[in-house]
PDB file of C-alpha atoms in Angstrom:
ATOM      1  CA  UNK X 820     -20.269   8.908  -9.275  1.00 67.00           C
ATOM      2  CA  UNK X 821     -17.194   7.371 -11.163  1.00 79.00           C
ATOM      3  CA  UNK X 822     -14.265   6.201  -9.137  1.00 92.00           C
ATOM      4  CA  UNK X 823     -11.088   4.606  -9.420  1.00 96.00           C
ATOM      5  CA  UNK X 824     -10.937   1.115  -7.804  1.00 97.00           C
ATOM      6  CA  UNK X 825      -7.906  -0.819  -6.543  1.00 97.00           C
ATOM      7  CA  UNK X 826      -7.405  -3.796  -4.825  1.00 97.00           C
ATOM      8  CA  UNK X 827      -6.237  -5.114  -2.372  1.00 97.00           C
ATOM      9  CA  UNK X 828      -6.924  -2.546  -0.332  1.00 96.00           C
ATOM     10  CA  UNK X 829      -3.920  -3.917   2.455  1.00 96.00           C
ATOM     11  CA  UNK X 830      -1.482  -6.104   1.623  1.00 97.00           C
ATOM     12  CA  UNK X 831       1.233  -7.980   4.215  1.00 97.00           C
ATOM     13  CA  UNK X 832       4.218  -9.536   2.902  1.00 97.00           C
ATOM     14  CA  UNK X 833       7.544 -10.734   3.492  1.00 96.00           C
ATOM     15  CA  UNK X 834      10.987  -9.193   1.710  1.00 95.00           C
ATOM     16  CA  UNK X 835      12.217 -11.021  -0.945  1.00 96.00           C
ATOM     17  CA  UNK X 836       7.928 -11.970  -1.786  1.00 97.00           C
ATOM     18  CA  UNK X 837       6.709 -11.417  -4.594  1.00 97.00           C
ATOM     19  CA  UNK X 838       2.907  -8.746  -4.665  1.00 98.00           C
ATOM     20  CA  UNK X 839       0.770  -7.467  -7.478  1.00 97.00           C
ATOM     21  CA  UNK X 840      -1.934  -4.371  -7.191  1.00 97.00           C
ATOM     22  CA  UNK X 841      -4.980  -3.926  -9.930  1.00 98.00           C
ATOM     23  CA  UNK X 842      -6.415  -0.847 -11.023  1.00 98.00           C
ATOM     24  CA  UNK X 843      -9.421   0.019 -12.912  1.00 97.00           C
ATOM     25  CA  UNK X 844      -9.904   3.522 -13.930  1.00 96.00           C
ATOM     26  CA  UNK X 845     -12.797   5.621 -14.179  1.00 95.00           C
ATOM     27  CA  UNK X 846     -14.804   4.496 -17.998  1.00 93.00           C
ATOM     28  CA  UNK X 847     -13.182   6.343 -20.609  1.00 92.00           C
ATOM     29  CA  UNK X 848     -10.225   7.812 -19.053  1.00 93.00           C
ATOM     30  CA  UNK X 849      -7.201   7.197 -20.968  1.00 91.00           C
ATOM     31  CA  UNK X 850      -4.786   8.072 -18.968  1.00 92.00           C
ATOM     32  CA  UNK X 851      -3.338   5.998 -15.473  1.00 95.00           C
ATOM     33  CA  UNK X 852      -0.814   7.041 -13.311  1.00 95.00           C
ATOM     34  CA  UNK X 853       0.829   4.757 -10.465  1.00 97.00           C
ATOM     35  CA  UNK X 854       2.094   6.567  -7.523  1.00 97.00           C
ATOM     36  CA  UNK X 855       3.617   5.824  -4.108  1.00 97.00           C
ATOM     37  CA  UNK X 856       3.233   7.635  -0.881  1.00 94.00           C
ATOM     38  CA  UNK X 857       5.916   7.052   1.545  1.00 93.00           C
ATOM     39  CA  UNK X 858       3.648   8.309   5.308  1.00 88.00           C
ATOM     40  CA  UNK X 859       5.044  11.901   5.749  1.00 87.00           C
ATOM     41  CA  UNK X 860       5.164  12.913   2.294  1.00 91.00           C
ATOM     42  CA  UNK X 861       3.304  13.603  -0.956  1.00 93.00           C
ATOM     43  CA  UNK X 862       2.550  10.753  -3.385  1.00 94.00           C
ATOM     44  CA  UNK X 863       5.645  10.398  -6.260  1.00 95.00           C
ATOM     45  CA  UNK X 864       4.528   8.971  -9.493  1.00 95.00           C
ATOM     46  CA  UNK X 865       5.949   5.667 -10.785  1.00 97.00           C
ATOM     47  CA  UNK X 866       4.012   5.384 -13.583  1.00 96.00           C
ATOM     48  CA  UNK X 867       2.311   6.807 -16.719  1.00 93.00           C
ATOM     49  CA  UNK X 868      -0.055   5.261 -18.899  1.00 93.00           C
ATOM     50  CA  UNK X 869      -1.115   6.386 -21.760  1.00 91.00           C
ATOM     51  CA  UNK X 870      -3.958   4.047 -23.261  1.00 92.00           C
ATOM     52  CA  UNK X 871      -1.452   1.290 -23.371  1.00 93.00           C
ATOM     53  CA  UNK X 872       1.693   2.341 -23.519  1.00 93.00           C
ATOM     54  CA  UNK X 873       4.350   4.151 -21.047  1.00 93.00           C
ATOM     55  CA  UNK X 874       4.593   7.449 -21.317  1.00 90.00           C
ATOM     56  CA  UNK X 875       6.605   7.944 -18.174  1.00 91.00           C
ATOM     57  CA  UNK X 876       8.639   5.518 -15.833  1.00 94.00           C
ATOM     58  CA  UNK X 877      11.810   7.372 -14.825  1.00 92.00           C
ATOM     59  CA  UNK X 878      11.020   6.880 -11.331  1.00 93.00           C
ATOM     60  CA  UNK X 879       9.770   3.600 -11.667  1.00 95.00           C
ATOM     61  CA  UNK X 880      12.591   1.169 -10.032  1.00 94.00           C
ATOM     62  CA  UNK X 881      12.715  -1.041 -12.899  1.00 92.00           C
ATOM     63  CA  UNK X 882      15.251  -3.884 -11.278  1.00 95.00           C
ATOM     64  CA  UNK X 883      12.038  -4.869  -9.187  1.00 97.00           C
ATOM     65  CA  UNK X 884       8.907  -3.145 -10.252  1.00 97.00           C
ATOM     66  CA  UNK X 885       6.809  -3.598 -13.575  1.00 97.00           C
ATOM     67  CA  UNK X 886       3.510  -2.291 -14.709  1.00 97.00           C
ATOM     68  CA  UNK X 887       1.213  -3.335 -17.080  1.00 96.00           C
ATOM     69  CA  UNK X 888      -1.826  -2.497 -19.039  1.00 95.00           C
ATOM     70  CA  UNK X 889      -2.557  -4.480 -22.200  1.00 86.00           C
ATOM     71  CA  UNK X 890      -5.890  -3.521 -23.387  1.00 89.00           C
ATOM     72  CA  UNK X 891      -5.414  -0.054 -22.510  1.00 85.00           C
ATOM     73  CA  UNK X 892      -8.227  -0.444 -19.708  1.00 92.00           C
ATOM     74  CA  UNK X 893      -7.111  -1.887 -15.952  1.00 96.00           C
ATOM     75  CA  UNK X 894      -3.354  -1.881 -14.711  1.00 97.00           C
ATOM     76  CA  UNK X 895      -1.342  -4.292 -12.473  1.00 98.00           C
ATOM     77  CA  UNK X 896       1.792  -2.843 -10.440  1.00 98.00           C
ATOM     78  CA  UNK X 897       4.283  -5.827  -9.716  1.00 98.00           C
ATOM     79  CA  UNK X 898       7.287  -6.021  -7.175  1.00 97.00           C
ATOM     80  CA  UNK X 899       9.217  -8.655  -7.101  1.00 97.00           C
ATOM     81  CA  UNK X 900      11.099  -9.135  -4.902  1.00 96.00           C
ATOM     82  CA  UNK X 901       9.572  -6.866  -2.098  1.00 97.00           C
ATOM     83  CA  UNK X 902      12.466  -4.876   0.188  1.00 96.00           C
ATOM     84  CA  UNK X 903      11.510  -3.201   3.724  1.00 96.00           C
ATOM     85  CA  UNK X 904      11.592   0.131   1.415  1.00 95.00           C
ATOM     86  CA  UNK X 905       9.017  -0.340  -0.429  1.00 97.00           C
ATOM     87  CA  UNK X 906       6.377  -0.177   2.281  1.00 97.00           C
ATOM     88  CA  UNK X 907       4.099   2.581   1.596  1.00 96.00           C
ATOM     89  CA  UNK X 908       0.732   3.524   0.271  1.00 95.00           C
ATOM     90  CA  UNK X 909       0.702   2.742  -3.666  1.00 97.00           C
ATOM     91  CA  UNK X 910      -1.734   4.786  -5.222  1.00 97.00           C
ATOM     92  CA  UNK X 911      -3.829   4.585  -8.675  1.00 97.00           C
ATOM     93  CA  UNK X 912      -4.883   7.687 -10.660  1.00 96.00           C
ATOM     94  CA  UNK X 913      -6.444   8.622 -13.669  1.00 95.00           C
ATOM     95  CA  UNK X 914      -7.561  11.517 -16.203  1.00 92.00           C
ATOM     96  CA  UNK X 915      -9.443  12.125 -19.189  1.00 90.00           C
ATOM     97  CA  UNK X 916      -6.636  12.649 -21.062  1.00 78.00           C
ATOM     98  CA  UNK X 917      -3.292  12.677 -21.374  1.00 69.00           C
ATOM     99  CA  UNK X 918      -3.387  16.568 -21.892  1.00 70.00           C
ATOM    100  CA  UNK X 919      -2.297  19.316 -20.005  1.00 71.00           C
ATOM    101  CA  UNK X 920      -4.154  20.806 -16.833  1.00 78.00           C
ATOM    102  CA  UNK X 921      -5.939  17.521 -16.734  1.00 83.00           C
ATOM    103  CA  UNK X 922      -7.062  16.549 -13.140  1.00 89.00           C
ATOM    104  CA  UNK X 923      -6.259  13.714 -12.018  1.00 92.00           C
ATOM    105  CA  UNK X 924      -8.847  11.443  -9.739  1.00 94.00           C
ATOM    106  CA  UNK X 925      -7.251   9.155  -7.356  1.00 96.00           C
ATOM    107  CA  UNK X 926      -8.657   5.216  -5.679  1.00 96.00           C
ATOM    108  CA  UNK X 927      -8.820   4.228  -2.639  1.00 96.00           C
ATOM    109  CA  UNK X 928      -4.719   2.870  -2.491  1.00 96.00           C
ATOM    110  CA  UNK X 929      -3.060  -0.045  -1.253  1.00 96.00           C
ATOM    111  CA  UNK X 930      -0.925   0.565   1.766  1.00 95.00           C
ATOM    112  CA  UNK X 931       2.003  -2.276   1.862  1.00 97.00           C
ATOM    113  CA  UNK X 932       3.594  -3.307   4.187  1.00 97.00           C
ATOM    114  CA  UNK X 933       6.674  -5.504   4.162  1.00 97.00           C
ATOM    115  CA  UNK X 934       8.223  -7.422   6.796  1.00 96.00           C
TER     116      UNK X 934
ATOM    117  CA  UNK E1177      15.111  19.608  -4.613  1.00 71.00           C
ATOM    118  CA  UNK E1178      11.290  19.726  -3.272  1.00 83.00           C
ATOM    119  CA  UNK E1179       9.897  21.808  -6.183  1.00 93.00           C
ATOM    120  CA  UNK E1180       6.558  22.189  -4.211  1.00 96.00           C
ATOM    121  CA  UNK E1181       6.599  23.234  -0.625  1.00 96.00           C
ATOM    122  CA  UNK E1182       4.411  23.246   1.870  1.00 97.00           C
ATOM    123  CA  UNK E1183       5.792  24.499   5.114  1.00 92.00           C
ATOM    124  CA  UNK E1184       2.696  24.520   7.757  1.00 95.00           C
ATOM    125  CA  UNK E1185       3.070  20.693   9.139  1.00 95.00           C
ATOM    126  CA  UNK E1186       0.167  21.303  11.228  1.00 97.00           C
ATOM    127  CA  UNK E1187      -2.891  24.293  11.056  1.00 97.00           C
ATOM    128  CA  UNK E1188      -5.593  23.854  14.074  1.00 98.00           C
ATOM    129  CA  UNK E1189      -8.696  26.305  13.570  1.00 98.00           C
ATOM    130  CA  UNK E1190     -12.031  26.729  15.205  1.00 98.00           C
ATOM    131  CA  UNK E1191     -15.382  26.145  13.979  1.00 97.00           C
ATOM    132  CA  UNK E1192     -16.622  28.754  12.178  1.00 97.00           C
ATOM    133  CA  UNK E1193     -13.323  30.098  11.222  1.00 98.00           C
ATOM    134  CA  UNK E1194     -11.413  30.674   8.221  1.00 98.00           C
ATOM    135  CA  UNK E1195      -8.816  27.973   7.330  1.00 98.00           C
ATOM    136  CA  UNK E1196      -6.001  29.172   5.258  1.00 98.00           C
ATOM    137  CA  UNK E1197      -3.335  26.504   3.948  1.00 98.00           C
ATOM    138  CA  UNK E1198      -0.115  27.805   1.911  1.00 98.00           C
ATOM    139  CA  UNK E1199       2.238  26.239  -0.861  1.00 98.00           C
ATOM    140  CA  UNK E1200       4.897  27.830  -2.287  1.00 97.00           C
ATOM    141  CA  UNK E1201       6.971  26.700  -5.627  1.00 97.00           C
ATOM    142  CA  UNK E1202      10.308  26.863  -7.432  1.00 95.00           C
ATOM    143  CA  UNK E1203       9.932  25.906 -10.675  1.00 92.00           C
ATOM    144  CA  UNK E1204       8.110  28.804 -12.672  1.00 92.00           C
ATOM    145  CA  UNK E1205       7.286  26.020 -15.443  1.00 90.00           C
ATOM    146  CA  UNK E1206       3.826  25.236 -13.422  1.00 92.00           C
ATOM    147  CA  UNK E1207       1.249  26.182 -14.953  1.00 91.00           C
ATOM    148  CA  UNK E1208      -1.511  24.335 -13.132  1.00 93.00           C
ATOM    149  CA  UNK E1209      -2.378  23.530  -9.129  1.00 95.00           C
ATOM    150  CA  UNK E1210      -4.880  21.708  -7.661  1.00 96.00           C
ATOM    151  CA  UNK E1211      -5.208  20.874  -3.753  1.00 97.00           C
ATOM    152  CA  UNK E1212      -6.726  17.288  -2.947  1.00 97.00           C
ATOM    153  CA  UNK E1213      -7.755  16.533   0.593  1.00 97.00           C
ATOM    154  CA  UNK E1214      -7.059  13.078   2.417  1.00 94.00           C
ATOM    155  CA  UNK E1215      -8.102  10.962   4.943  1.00 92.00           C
ATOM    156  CA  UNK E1216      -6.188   8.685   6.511  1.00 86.00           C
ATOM    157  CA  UNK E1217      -6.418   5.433   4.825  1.00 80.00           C
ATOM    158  CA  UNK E1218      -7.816   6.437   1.921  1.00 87.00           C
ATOM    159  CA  UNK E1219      -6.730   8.409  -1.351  1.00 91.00           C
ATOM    160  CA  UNK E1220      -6.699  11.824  -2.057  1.00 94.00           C
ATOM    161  CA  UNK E1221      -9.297  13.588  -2.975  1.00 94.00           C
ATOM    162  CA  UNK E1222      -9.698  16.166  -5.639  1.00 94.00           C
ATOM    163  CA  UNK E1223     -10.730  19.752  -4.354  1.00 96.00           C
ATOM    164  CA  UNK E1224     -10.273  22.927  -6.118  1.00 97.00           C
ATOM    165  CA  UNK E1225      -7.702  23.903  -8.830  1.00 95.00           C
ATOM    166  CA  UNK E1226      -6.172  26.603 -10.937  1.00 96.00           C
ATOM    167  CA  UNK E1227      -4.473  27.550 -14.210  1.00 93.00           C
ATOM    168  CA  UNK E1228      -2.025  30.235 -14.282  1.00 92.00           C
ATOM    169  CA  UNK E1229      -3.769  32.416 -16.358  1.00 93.00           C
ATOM    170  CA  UNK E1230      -6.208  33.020 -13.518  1.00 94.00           C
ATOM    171  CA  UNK E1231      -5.551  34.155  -9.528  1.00 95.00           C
ATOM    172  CA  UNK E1232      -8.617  33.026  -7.917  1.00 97.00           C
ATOM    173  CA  UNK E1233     -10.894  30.096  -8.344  1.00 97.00           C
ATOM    174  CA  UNK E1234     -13.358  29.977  -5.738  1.00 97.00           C
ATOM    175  CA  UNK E1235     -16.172  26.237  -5.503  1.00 96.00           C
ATOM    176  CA  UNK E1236     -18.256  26.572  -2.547  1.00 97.00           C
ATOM    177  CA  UNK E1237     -16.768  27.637   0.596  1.00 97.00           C
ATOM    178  CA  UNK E1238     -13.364  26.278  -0.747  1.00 98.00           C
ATOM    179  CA  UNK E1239     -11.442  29.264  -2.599  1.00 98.00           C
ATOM    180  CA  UNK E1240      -7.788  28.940  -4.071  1.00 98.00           C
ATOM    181  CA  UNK E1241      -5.542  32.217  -4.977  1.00 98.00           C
ATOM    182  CA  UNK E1242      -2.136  32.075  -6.915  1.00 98.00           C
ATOM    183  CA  UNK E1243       0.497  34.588  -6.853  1.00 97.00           C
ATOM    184  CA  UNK E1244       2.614  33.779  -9.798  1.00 95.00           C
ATOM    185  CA  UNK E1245       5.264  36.782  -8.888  1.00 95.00           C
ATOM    186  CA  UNK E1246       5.631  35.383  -5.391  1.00 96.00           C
ATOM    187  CA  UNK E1247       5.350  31.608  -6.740  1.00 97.00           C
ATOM    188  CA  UNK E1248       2.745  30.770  -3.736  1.00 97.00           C
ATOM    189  CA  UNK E1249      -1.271  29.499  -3.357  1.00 97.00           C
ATOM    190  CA  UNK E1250      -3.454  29.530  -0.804  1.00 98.00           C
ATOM    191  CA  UNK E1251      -6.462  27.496   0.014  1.00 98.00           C
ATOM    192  CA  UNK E1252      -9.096  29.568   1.938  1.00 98.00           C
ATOM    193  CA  UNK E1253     -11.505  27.473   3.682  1.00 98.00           C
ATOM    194  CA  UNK E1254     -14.612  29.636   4.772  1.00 97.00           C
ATOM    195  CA  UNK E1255     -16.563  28.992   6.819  1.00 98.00           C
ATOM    196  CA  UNK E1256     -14.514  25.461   8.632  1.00 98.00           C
ATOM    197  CA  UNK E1257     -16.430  22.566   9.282  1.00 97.00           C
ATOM    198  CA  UNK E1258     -14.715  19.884  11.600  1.00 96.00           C
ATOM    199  CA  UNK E1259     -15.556  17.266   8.720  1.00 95.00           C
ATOM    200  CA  UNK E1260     -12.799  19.514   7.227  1.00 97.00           C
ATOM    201  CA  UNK E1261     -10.598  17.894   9.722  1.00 97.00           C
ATOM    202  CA  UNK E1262      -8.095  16.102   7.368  1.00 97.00           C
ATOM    203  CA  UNK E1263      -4.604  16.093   5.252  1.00 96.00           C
ATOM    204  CA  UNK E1264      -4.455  19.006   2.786  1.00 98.00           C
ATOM    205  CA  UNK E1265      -1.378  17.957  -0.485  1.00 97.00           C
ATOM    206  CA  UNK E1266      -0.858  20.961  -2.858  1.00 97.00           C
ATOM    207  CA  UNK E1267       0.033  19.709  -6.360  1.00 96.00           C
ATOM    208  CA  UNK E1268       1.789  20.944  -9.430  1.00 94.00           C
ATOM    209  CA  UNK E1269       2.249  20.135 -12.618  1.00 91.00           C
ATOM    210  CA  UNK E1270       3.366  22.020 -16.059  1.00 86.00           C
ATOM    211  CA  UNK E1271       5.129  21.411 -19.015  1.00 73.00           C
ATOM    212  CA  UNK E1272       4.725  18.921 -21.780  1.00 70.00           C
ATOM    213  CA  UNK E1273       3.756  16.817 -19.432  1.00 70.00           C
ATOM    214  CA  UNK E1274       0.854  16.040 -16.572  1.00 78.00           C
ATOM    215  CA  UNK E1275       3.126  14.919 -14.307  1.00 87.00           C
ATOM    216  CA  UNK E1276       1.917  15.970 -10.855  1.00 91.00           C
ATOM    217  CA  UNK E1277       4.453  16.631  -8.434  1.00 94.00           C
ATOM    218  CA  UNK E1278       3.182  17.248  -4.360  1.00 96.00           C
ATOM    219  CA  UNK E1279       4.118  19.215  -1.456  1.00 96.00           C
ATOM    220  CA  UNK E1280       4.548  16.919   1.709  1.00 95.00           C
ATOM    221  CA  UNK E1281       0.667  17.796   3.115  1.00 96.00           C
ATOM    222  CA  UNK E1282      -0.450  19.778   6.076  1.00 97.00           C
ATOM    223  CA  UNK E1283      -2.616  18.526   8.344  1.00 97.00           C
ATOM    224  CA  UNK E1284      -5.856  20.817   9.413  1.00 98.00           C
ATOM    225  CA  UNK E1285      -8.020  19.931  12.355  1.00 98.00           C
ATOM    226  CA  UNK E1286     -10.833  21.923  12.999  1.00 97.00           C
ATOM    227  CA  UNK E1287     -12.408  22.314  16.378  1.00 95.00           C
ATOM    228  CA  UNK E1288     -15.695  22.065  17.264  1.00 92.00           C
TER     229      UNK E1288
END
């Protein structure tokens, strides 16, 4: 069965260090979304892809985070610099399409944690 | 503003039994729900979900019902299984877009 794989799957660093996570999608799914799961709540998305382009990032904080995904395929999330905040679980998703009523089909996640 | 709501923290059932998880939501521009399941550690998992143009979807022994007057879903778990045992996150999304947006999960433990 297809999945969505991200690594690392943990990931220690200090605040004010720079981290990177890397997605691959399930074959042929054009769409990617990047969320975050602070422990108590419900994942919040960052991030839209579609193929290569942003299609959503008004909750992405853009002062520290990017996101990439040139060829359309596998994404990288980057903060820099990490803040206490931003531990959490960061989670990858993807879908078919970019249509509506798509599901979405999450990986694994890397949980962060900053100290 | 927590558009999707889902107000049981906690739901402890026995073996056997029928598991029944709520969400309730304000914005009546949701047109589609899913429920994912999730372990600790790992990422959700995709369950069961509904458009609005139905009220019941039923897979398996997992069936969800939407009450679009009432703005609330249900997940009906029949019989429970303590492999069960894990995070349930209700999920919205509608619009032009496939934004999902989650309630904040309730935890169901099932007792052998």
């Amino acid at each position: 069965e297809a999945e969505v794989a991200q690594s690392p799957r943990y990931k220690i660093t200090e605040k004010s260090q720079a981290v990177a996570f890397w997605c691959d999608p399930i074959s042929g799914h054009a769409t990617l979304y990047w969320y975050r799961q602070i422990l108590g709540q419900g994942p919040e998305l960052l991030v839209q892809f579609q193929d290569e382009s942003v299609v959503d990032d008004s909750q992405l904080p853009k002062d520290r985070f990017s996101a990439e995904r040139l060829k359309g395929v596998d994404s990288t999330l980057k903060i820099q610099p990490a803040e206490l905040g931003d531990s959490a679980m960061y989670l990858c998703a993807s879908s078919l399409h970019r249509g509506i009523q798509e599901t979405q089909y999450f990986g694994p996640g890397t949980r962060l944690l900053v100290l | 503003d927590q558009q999707v709501k889902q107000n049981s923290p906690s739901l402890s059932v026995q073996e056997g039994r029928i598991s029944i998880l709520n969400c309730d939501y304000t914005n009546s521009m949701f047109d589609y729900f899913l429920w994912y399941k999730k372990y600790p550690a790992e990422g959700p998992t995709f369950l069961i979900s509904i458009s609005s143009i139905k009220d019941k979807n039923e897979d398996g022994r997992f069936t969800v019902f939407l009450n679009k007057s009432a703005k609330h879903l249900s997940l009906h778990i029949v019989p429970s299984q303590p492999g069960d045992s894990a995070v349930y996150f209700c999920a919205a999304s509608g619009g032009a877009t496939n934004k999902l947006i989650f309630g904040t999960g309730t935890l169901l433990a099932v007792q052998p």
